[in-house]
PDB file of C-alpha atoms in Angstrom:
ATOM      1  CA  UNK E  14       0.000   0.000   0.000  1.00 78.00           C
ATOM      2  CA  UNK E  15       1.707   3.496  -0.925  1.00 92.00           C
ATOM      3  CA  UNK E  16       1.648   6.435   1.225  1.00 95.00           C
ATOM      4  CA  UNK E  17       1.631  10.238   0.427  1.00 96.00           C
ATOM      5  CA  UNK E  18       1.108  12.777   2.834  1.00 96.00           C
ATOM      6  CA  UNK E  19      -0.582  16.432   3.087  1.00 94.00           C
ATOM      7  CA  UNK E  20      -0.285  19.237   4.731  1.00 91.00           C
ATOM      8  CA  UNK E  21      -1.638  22.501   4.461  1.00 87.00           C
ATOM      9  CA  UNK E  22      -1.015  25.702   7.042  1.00 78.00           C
ATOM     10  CA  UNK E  23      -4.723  26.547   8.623  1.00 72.00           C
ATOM     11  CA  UNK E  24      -5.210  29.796   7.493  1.00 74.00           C
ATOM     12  CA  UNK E  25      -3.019  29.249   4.209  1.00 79.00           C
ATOM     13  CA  UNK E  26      -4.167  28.927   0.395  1.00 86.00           C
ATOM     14  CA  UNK E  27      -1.744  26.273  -0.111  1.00 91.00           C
ATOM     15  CA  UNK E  28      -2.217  22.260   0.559  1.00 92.00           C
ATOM     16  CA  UNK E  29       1.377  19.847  -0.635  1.00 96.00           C
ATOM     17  CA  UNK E  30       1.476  16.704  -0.869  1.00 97.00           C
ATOM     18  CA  UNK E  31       4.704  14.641  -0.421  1.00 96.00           C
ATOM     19  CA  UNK E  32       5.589  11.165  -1.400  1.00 95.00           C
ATOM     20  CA  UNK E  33       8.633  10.378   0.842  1.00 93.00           C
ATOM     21  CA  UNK E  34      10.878  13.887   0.406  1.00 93.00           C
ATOM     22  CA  UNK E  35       9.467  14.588  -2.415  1.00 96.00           C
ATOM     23  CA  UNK E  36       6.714  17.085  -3.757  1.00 96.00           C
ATOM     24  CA  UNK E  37       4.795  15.254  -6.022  1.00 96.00           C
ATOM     25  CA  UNK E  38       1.823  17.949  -5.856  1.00 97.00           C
ATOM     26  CA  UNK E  39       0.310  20.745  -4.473  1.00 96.00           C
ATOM     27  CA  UNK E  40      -3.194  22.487  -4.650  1.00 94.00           C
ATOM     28  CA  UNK E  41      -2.965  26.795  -4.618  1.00 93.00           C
ATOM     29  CA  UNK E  42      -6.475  28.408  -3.576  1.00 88.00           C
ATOM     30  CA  UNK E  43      -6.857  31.712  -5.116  1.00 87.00           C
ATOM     31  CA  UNK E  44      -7.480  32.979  -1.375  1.00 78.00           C
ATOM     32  CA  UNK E  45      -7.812  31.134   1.905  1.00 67.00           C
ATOM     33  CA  UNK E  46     -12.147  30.801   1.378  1.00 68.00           C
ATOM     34  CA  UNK E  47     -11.208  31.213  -2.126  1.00 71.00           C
ATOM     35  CA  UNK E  48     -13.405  29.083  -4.585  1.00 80.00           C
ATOM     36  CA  UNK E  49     -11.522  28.533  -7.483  1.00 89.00           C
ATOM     37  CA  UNK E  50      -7.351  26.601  -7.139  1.00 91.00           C
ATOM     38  CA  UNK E  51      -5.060  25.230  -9.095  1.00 95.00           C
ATOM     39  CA  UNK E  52      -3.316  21.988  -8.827  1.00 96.00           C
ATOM     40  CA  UNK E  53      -0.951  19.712  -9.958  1.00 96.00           C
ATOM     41  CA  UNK E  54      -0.154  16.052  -9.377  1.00 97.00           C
ATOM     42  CA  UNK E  55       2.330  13.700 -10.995  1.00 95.00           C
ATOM     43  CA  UNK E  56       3.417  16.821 -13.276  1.00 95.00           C
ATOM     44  CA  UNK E  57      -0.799  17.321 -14.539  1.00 95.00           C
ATOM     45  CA  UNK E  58      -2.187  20.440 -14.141  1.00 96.00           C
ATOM     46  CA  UNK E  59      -5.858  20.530 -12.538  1.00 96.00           C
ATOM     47  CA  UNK E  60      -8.204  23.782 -12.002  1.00 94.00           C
ATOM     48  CA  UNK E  61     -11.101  23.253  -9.327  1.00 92.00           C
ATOM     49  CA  UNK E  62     -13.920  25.107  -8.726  1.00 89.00           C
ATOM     50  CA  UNK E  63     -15.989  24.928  -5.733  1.00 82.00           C
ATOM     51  CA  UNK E  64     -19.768  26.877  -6.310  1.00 76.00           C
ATOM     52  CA  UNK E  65     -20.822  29.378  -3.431  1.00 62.00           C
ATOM     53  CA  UNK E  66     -23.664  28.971  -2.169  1.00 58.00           C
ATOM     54  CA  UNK E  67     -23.559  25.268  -3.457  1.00 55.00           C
ATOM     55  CA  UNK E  68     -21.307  21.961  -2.517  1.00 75.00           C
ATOM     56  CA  UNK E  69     -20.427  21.258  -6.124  1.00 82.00           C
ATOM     57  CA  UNK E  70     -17.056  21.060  -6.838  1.00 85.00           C
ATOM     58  CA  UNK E  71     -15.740  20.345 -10.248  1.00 89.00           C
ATOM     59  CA  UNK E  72     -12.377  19.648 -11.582  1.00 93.00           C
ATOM     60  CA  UNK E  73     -11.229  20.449 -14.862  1.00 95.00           C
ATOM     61  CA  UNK E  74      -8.606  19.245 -16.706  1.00 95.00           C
ATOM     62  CA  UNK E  75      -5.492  22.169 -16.749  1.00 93.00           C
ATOM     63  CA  UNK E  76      -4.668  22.308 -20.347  1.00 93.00           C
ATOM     64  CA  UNK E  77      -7.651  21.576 -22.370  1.00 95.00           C
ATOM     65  CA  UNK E  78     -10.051  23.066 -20.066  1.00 94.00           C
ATOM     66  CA  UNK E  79     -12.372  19.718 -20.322  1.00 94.00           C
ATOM     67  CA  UNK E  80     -14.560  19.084 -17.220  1.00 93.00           C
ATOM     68  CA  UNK E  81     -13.111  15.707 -15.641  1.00 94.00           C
ATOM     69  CA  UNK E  82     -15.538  15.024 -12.751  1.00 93.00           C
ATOM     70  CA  UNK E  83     -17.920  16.783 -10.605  1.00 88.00           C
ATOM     71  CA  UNK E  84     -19.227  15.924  -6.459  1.00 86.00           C
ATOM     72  CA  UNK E  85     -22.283  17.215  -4.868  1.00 81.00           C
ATOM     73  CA  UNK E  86     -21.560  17.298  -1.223  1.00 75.00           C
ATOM     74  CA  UNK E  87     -23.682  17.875   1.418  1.00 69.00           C
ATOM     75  CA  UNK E  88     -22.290  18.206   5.129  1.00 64.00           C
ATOM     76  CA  UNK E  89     -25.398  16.409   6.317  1.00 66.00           C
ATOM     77  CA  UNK E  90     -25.225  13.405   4.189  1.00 69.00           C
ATOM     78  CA  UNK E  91     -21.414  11.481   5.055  1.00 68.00           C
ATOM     79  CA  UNK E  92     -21.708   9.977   1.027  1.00 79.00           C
ATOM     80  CA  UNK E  93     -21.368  11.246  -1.904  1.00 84.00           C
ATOM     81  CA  UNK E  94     -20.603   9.570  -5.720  1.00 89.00           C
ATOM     82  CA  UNK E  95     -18.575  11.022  -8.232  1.00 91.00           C
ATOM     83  CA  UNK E  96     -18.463   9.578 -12.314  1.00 90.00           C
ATOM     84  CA  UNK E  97     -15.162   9.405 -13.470  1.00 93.00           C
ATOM     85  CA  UNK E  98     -14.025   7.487 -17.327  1.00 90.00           C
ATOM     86  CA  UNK E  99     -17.989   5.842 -16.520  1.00 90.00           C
ATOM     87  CA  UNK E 100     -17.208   4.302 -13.598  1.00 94.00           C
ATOM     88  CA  UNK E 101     -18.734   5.224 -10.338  1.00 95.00           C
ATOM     89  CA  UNK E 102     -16.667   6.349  -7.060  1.00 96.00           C
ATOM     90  CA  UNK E 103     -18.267   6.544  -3.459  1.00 94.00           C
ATOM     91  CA  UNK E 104     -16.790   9.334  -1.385  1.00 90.00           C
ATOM     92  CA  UNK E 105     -17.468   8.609   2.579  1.00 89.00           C
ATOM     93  CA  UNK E 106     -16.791  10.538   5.233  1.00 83.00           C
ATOM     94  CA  UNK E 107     -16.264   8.370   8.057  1.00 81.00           C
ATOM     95  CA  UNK E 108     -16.797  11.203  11.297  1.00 75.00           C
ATOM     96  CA  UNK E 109     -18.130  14.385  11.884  1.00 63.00           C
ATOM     97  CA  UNK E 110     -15.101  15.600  12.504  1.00 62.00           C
ATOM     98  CA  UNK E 111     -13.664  15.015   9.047  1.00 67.00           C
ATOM     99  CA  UNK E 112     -10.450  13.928  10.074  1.00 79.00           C
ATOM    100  CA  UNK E 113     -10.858  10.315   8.373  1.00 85.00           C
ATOM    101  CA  UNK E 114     -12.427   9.886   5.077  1.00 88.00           C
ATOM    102  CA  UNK E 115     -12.675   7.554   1.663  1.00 93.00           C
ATOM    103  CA  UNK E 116     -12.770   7.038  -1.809  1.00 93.00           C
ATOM    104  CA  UNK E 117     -14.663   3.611  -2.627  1.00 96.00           C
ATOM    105  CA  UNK E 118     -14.515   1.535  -6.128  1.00 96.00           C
ATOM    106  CA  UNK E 119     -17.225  -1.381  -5.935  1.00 94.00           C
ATOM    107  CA  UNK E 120     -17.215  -1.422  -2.407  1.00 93.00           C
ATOM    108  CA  UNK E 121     -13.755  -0.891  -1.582  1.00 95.00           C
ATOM    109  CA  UNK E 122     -11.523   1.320   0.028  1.00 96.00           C
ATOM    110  CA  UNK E 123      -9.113   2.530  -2.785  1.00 97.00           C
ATOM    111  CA  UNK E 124      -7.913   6.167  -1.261  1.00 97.00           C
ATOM    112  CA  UNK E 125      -8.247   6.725   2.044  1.00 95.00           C
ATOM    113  CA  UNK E 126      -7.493  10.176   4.064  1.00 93.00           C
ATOM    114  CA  UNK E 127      -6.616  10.747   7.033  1.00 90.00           C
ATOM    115  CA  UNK E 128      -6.136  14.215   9.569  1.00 87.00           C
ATOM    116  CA  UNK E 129      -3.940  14.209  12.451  1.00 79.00           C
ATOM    117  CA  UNK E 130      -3.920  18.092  12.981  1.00 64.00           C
ATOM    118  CA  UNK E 131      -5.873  21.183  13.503  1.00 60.00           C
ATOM    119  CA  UNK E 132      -4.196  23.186  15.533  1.00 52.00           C
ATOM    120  CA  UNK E 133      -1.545  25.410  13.536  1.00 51.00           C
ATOM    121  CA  UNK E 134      -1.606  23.380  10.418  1.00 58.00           C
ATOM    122  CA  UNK E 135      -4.198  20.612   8.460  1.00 79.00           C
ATOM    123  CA  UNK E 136      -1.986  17.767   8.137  1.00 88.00           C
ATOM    124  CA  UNK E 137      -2.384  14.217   7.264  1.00 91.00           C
ATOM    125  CA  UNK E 138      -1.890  10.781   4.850  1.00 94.00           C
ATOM    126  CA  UNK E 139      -3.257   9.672   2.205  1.00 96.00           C
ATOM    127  CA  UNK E 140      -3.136   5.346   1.575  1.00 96.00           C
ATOM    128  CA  UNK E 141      -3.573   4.517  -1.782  1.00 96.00           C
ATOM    129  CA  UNK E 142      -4.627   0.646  -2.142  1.00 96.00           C
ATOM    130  CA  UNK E 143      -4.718   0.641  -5.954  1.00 94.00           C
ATOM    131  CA  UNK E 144      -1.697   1.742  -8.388  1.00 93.00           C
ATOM    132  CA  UNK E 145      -1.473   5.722  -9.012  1.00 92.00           C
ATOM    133  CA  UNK E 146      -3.504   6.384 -12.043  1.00 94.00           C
ATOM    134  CA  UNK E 147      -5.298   9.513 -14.088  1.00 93.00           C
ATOM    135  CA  UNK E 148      -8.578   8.433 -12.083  1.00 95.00           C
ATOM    136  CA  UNK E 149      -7.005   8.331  -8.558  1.00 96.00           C
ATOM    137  CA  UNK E 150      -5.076  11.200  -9.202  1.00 96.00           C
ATOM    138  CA  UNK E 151      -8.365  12.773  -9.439  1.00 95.00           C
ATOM    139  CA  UNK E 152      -9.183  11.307  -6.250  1.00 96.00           C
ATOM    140  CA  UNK E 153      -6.921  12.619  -4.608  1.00 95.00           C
ATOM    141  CA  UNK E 154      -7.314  16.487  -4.970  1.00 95.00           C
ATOM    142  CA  UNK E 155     -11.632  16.086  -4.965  1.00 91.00           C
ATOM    143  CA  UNK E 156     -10.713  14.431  -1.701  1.00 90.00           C
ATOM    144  CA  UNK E 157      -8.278  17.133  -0.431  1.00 90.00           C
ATOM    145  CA  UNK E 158     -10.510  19.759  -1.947  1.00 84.00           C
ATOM    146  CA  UNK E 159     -13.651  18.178  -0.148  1.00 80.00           C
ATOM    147  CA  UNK E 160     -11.964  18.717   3.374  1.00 72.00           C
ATOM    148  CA  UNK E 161     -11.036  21.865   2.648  1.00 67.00           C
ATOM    149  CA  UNK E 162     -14.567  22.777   2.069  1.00 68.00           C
ATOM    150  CA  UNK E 163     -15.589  21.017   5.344  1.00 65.00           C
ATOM    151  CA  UNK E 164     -12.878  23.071   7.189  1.00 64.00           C
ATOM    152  CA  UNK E 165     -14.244  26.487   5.564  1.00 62.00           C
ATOM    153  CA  UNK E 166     -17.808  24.962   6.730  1.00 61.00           C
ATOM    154  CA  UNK E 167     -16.887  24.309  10.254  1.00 64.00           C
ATOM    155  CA  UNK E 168     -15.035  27.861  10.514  1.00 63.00           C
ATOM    156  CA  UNK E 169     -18.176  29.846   9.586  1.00 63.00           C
ATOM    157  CA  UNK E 170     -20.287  27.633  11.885  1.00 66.00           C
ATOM    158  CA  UNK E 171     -17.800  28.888  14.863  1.00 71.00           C
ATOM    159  CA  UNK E 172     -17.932  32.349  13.701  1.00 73.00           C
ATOM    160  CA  UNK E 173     -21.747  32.488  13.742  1.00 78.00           C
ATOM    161  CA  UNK E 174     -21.794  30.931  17.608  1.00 78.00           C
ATOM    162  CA  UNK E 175     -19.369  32.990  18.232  1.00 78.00           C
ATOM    163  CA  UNK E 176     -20.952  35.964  17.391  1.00 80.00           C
ATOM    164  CA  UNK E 177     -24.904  34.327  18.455  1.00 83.00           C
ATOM    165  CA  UNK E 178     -23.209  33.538  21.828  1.00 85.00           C
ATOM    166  CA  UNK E 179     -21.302  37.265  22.554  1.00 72.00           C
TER     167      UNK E 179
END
C-alpha cells in the first residue's frame, strides 16, 4: 500500500502533498475561502472550482479546459458519488469531525485520508490501495478539496456561535 502525505497551514491557500521527500503535488487556492485553485499532481495540471452557495465542486482538466468530474456534497449526508471514465466512485466521510475519510470503487476502500492536525496546520496521509492512475489522481485532490470545504464549513459555523453567543 503506498503512502503520500498532506499538509496545508490553517489559514493558508496552499495544501502539498509529499511522497517520501518529495513534492509530487500541491493544490494553490486563489485565497484562503477562495473558490476557485489550481493543482498539480504527478506533473498534470488541474483547475477546481468549488460553487458558493452550493457543494459542487468540479475539476477540470489544466490544459484543455475539459470538465473531468464533478461531487455534490452535502455536510449532512457522510456519502457522496462522483463519475469518473464511466465508472462510479463513493466518497465517505467516516466522522463528523472530518479527520478520516474515503474514496470507494465497488465497495472498496481505494484512497483513504486521514487528519492528524488542527491546531496550527491541516496535516495528514493519504493510503492509496490501488496503483497511481489519471482516475485516482483525481481522487486525490476532490478528496483534499472536499476537506477543505468542510474546514471552511466548520469555521463559519464557529464564527456564527461565536458571534450568536457574545
Amino acid at each position: 500500500m503506498e503512502e503520500l502525505r498532506w499538509s496545508k497551514q490553517i489559514f493558508g491557500s496552499k495544501l502539498e502533498i509529499m511522497q517520501g521527500d518529495e513534492k509530487v503535488g500541491n493544490i494553490d487556492w486563489e485565497s484562503m475561502v477562495g473558490s476557485k485553485a489550481q493543482a498539480i499532481i504527478n506533473g498534470r495540471y488541474f483547475t477546481l472550482n468549488r460553487e458558493f452557495f452550493l457543494s459542487k465542486l468540479e475539476i477540470y482538466d489544466g490544459n484543455s479546459k475539459s470538465l473531468l468530474a464533478m461531487v455534490m456534497v452535502n455536510i449532512f449526508n457522510p456519502r457522496s458519488d462522483v463519475l469518473i471514465n464511466g465508472k462510479r466512485f463513493e466518497l465517505e466521510i467516516k466522522n463528523f469531525w472530518q479527520s478520516r475519510w474515503s474514496w470507494k470503487y465497488n465497495g472498496q476502500e481505494i484512497v483513504t485520508f486521514t487528519s492528524h492536525e488542527f491546531i496550527s496546520k491541516d496535516k495528514g496521509t493519504i493510503e492509496l490501495a490501488t496503483p497511481m492512475n489519471e482516475e485516482v489522481e483525481i481522487l486525490i485532490l476532490l478528496g483534499l478539496f472536499v476537506r477543505n470545504q468542510f474546514i471552511l464549513f466548520m469555521l463559519l459555523i464557529l464564527v456564527v456561535l461565536f458571534f450568536v453567543i457574545v
